[in-house]
Amino acid sequence: MREEMLKSVLSDLNGSSADIEASAVISTDGLTIASLLSSTMDEDRVGAMAAAMLSLGDRTAIELARGELEQVMIKGDNGYVLLIHAGPDAVLTVIARKEAKLGLVFLDAKRAALGIAELL
């Protein structure tokens, strides 16, 4: 039931913008809770990388006295990966196209992360 509700939030997020290609809710230890990933993406690999990046981002923010981490953004030649805390024990991972309007993606992802946090 909870997974279905989380997938509904992810479906709404993916449908909110043509720029969002995939999304997932991942525990801070790297286990996938719910996902809407393409068939070419390995769910376990995405989960492990997201947890590693979030952990590194948390540590960096603390060590450099930047306060609590809000999000991590990775930009590559083919697009973006956005990680946002969704409550204390989960992270929302969003994969977006290189042409993405980042302001809208950030806004939609933040709203989704708040919804996910409430469900967890």
PDB file of C-alpha atoms in Angstrom:
ATOM      1  CA  MET A   1       0.000   0.000   0.000  1.00  0.00           C
ATOM      2  CA  ARG A   2       2.726   2.471   0.984  1.00  0.00           C
ATOM      3  CA  GLU A   3       4.764   1.568  -2.098  1.00  0.00           C
ATOM      4  CA  GLU A   4       1.740   2.223  -4.312  1.00  0.00           C
ATOM      5  CA  MET A   5       1.227   5.636  -2.714  1.00  0.00           C
ATOM      6  CA  LEU A   6       4.916   6.466  -3.182  1.00  0.00           C
ATOM      7  CA  LYS A   7       4.762   5.344  -6.815  1.00  0.00           C
ATOM      8  CA  SER A   8       1.754   7.620  -7.252  1.00  0.00           C
ATOM      9  CA  VAL A   9       3.805  10.581  -5.985  1.00  0.00           C
ATOM     10  CA  LEU A  10       6.641   9.600  -8.350  1.00  0.00           C
ATOM     11  CA  SER A  11       4.205   9.235 -11.243  1.00  0.00           C
ATOM     12  CA  ASP A  12       2.812  12.712 -10.573  1.00  0.00           C
ATOM     13  CA  LEU A  13       6.364  14.075 -10.417  1.00  0.00           C
ATOM     14  CA  ASN A  14       7.429  12.402 -13.661  1.00  0.00           C
ATOM     15  CA  GLY A  15       4.239  13.615 -15.328  1.00  0.00           C
ATOM     16  CA  SER A  16       4.699  17.191 -14.109  1.00  0.00           C
ATOM     17  CA  SER A  17       7.490  17.848 -16.600  1.00  0.00           C
ATOM     18  CA  ALA A  18       8.657  16.273 -19.843  1.00  0.00           C
ATOM     19  CA  ASP A  19      12.165  17.080 -18.614  1.00  0.00           C
ATOM     20  CA  ILE A  20      12.005  14.449 -15.851  1.00  0.00           C
ATOM     21  CA  GLU A  21      13.014  11.044 -17.191  1.00  0.00           C
ATOM     22  CA  ALA A  22      12.935   8.951 -14.025  1.00  0.00           C
ATOM     23  CA  SER A  23      12.654   9.134 -10.245  1.00  0.00           C
ATOM     24  CA  ALA A  24      13.041   6.955  -7.187  1.00  0.00           C
ATOM     25  CA  VAL A  25      12.690   7.013  -3.418  1.00  0.00           C
ATOM     26  CA  ILE A  26      15.752   5.479  -1.800  1.00  0.00           C
ATOM     27  CA  SER A  27      16.567   4.830   1.841  1.00  0.00           C
ATOM     28  CA  THR A  28      19.660   6.549   3.197  1.00  0.00           C
ATOM     29  CA  ASP A  29      21.366   3.151   3.280  1.00  0.00           C
ATOM     30  CA  GLY A  30      20.810   2.642  -0.455  1.00  0.00           C
ATOM     31  CA  LEU A  31      17.749   0.392  -0.643  1.00  0.00           C
ATOM     32  CA  THR A  32      15.133   1.328  -3.216  1.00  0.00           C
ATOM     33  CA  ILE A  33      11.761   1.937  -1.576  1.00  0.00           C
ATOM     34  CA  ALA A  34       9.857   2.841  -4.773  1.00  0.00           C
ATOM     35  CA  SER A  35      10.953   3.759  -8.265  1.00  0.00           C
ATOM     36  CA  LEU A  36       9.881   4.723 -11.753  1.00  0.00           C
ATOM     37  CA  LEU A  37      13.149   4.140 -13.593  1.00  0.00           C
ATOM     38  CA  SER A  38      13.693   3.285 -17.231  1.00  0.00           C
ATOM     39  CA  SER A  39      14.398  -0.335 -18.102  1.00  0.00           C
ATOM     40  CA  THR A  40      18.028   0.566 -18.843  1.00  0.00           C
ATOM     41  CA  MET A  41      18.650   1.687 -15.255  1.00  0.00           C
ATOM     42  CA  ASP A  42      19.633  -0.840 -12.588  1.00  0.00           C
ATOM     43  CA  GLU A  43      17.541  -0.079  -9.491  1.00  0.00           C
ATOM     44  CA  ASP A  44      20.179  -1.412  -7.080  1.00  0.00           C
ATOM     45  CA  ARG A  45      22.961   0.599  -8.701  1.00  0.00           C
ATOM     46  CA  VAL A  46      20.916   3.805  -8.660  1.00  0.00           C
ATOM     47  CA  GLY A  47      20.130   3.229  -4.979  1.00  0.00           C
ATOM     48  CA  ALA A  48      23.729   2.604  -4.004  1.00  0.00           C
ATOM     49  CA  MET A  49      25.038   5.640  -5.897  1.00  0.00           C
ATOM     50  CA  ALA A  50      22.327   7.917  -4.510  1.00  0.00           C
ATOM     51  CA  ALA A  51      23.083   6.846  -0.935  1.00  0.00           C
ATOM     52  CA  ALA A  52      26.821   7.365  -1.465  1.00  0.00           C
ATOM     53  CA  MET A  53      26.331  10.827  -2.958  1.00  0.00           C
ATOM     54  CA  LEU A  54      23.925  11.855  -0.225  1.00  0.00           C
ATOM     55  CA  SER A  55      26.325  10.699   2.466  1.00  0.00           C
ATOM     56  CA  LEU A  56      29.182  12.613   0.854  1.00  0.00           C
ATOM     57  CA  GLY A  57      26.992  15.698   0.480  1.00  0.00           C
ATOM     58  CA  ASP A  58      25.941  15.528   4.133  1.00  0.00           C
ATOM     59  CA  ARG A  59      29.536  15.240   5.281  1.00  0.00           C
ATOM     60  CA  THR A  60      30.701  18.057   2.998  1.00  0.00           C
ATOM     61  CA  ALA A  61      27.978  20.416   4.218  1.00  0.00           C
ATOM     62  CA  ILE A  62      28.910  19.677   7.831  1.00  0.00           C
ATOM     63  CA  GLU A  63      32.680  19.903   7.349  1.00  0.00           C
ATOM     64  CA  LEU A  64      32.427  23.185   5.452  1.00  0.00           C
ATOM     65  CA  ALA A  65      29.914  24.654   7.906  1.00  0.00           C
ATOM     66  CA  ARG A  66      27.142  25.019   5.326  1.00  0.00           C
ATOM     67  CA  GLY A  67      24.392  23.763   7.608  1.00  0.00           C
ATOM     68  CA  GLU A  68      22.038  20.901   6.889  1.00  0.00           C
ATOM     69  CA  LEU A  69      22.196  19.478   3.387  1.00  0.00           C
ATOM     70  CA  GLU A  70      19.111  20.228   1.298  1.00  0.00           C
ATOM     71  CA  GLN A  71      20.025  18.810  -2.087  1.00  0.00           C
ATOM     72  CA  VAL A  72      22.803  17.487  -4.284  1.00  0.00           C
ATOM     73  CA  MET A  73      22.854  18.174  -8.020  1.00  0.00           C
ATOM     74  CA  ILE A  74      25.028  16.364 -10.528  1.00  0.00           C
ATOM     75  CA  LYS A  75      25.342  17.764 -14.035  1.00  0.00           C
ATOM     76  CA  GLY A  76      26.634  15.615 -16.878  1.00  0.00           C
ATOM     77  CA  ASP A  77      26.766  15.909 -20.646  1.00  0.00           C
ATOM     78  CA  ASN A  78      23.433  14.100 -20.958  1.00  0.00           C
ATOM     79  CA  GLY A  79      21.510  15.694 -18.119  1.00  0.00           C
ATOM     80  CA  TYR A  80      21.106  16.027 -14.376  1.00  0.00           C
ATOM     81  CA  VAL A  81      20.689  13.912 -11.277  1.00  0.00           C
ATOM     82  CA  LEU A  82      19.055  15.646  -8.332  1.00  0.00           C
ATOM     83  CA  LEU A  83      19.016  14.232  -4.804  1.00  0.00           C
ATOM     84  CA  ILE A  84      16.726  15.761  -2.178  1.00  0.00           C
ATOM     85  CA  HIS A  85      16.116  14.590   1.390  1.00  0.00           C
ATOM     86  CA  ALA A  86      12.610  13.182   1.762  1.00  0.00           C
ATOM     87  CA  GLY A  87      12.436  12.969   5.513  1.00  0.00           C
ATOM     88  CA  PRO A  88      15.266  11.800   7.777  1.00  0.00           C
ATOM     89  CA  ASP A  89      15.623   8.312   6.299  1.00  0.00           C
ATOM     90  CA  ALA A  90      15.013   8.681   2.562  1.00  0.00           C
ATOM     91  CA  VAL A  91      16.137  10.578  -0.490  1.00  0.00           C
ATOM     92  CA  LEU A  92      14.256  11.473  -3.651  1.00  0.00           C
ATOM     93  CA  THR A  93      16.367  10.904  -6.748  1.00  0.00           C
ATOM     94  CA  VAL A  94      15.304  12.690  -9.941  1.00  0.00           C
ATOM     95  CA  ILE A  95      16.920  12.149 -13.339  1.00  0.00           C
ATOM     96  CA  ALA A  96      16.328  14.988 -15.802  1.00  0.00           C
ATOM     97  CA  ARG A  97      17.201  15.758 -19.423  1.00  0.00           C
ATOM     98  CA  LYS A  98      20.023  18.120 -20.298  1.00  0.00           C
ATOM     99  CA  GLU A  99      17.501  20.645 -21.676  1.00  0.00           C
ATOM    100  CA  ALA A 100      15.584  20.682 -18.397  1.00  0.00           C
ATOM    101  CA  LYS A 101      14.256  23.904 -16.936  1.00  0.00           C
ATOM    102  CA  LEU A 102      15.924  23.375 -13.588  1.00  0.00           C
ATOM    103  CA  GLY A 103      13.836  25.866 -11.641  1.00  0.00           C
ATOM    104  CA  LEU A 104      10.670  23.921 -12.413  1.00  0.00           C
ATOM    105  CA  VAL A 105      12.344  20.572 -11.785  1.00  0.00           C
ATOM    106  CA  PHE A 106      13.608  21.800  -8.379  1.00  0.00           C
ATOM    107  CA  LEU A 107      10.161  23.129  -7.460  1.00  0.00           C
ATOM    108  CA  ASP A 108       8.334  19.942  -8.462  1.00  0.00           C
ATOM    109  CA  ALA A 109      10.963  17.728  -6.803  1.00  0.00           C
ATOM    110  CA  LYS A 110      10.818  19.672  -3.543  1.00  0.00           C
ATOM    111  CA  ARG A 111       7.032  19.338  -3.437  1.00  0.00           C
ATOM    112  CA  ALA A 112       7.300  15.621  -4.139  1.00  0.00           C
ATOM    113  CA  ALA A 113       9.958  15.195  -1.436  1.00  0.00           C
ATOM    114  CA  LEU A 114       7.636  16.818   1.111  1.00  0.00           C
ATOM    115  CA  GLY A 115       4.825  14.471   0.081  1.00  0.00           C
ATOM    116  CA  ILE A 116       7.126  11.470   0.319  1.00  0.00           C
ATOM    117  CA  ALA A 117       8.317  12.513   3.773  1.00  0.00           C
ATOM    118  CA  GLU A 118       4.713  12.617   4.961  1.00  0.00           C
ATOM    119  CA  LEU A 119       4.092   9.086   3.650  1.00  0.00           C
ATOM    120  CA  LEU A 120       7.183   7.685   5.317  1.00  0.00           C
TER     121      LEU A 120
END
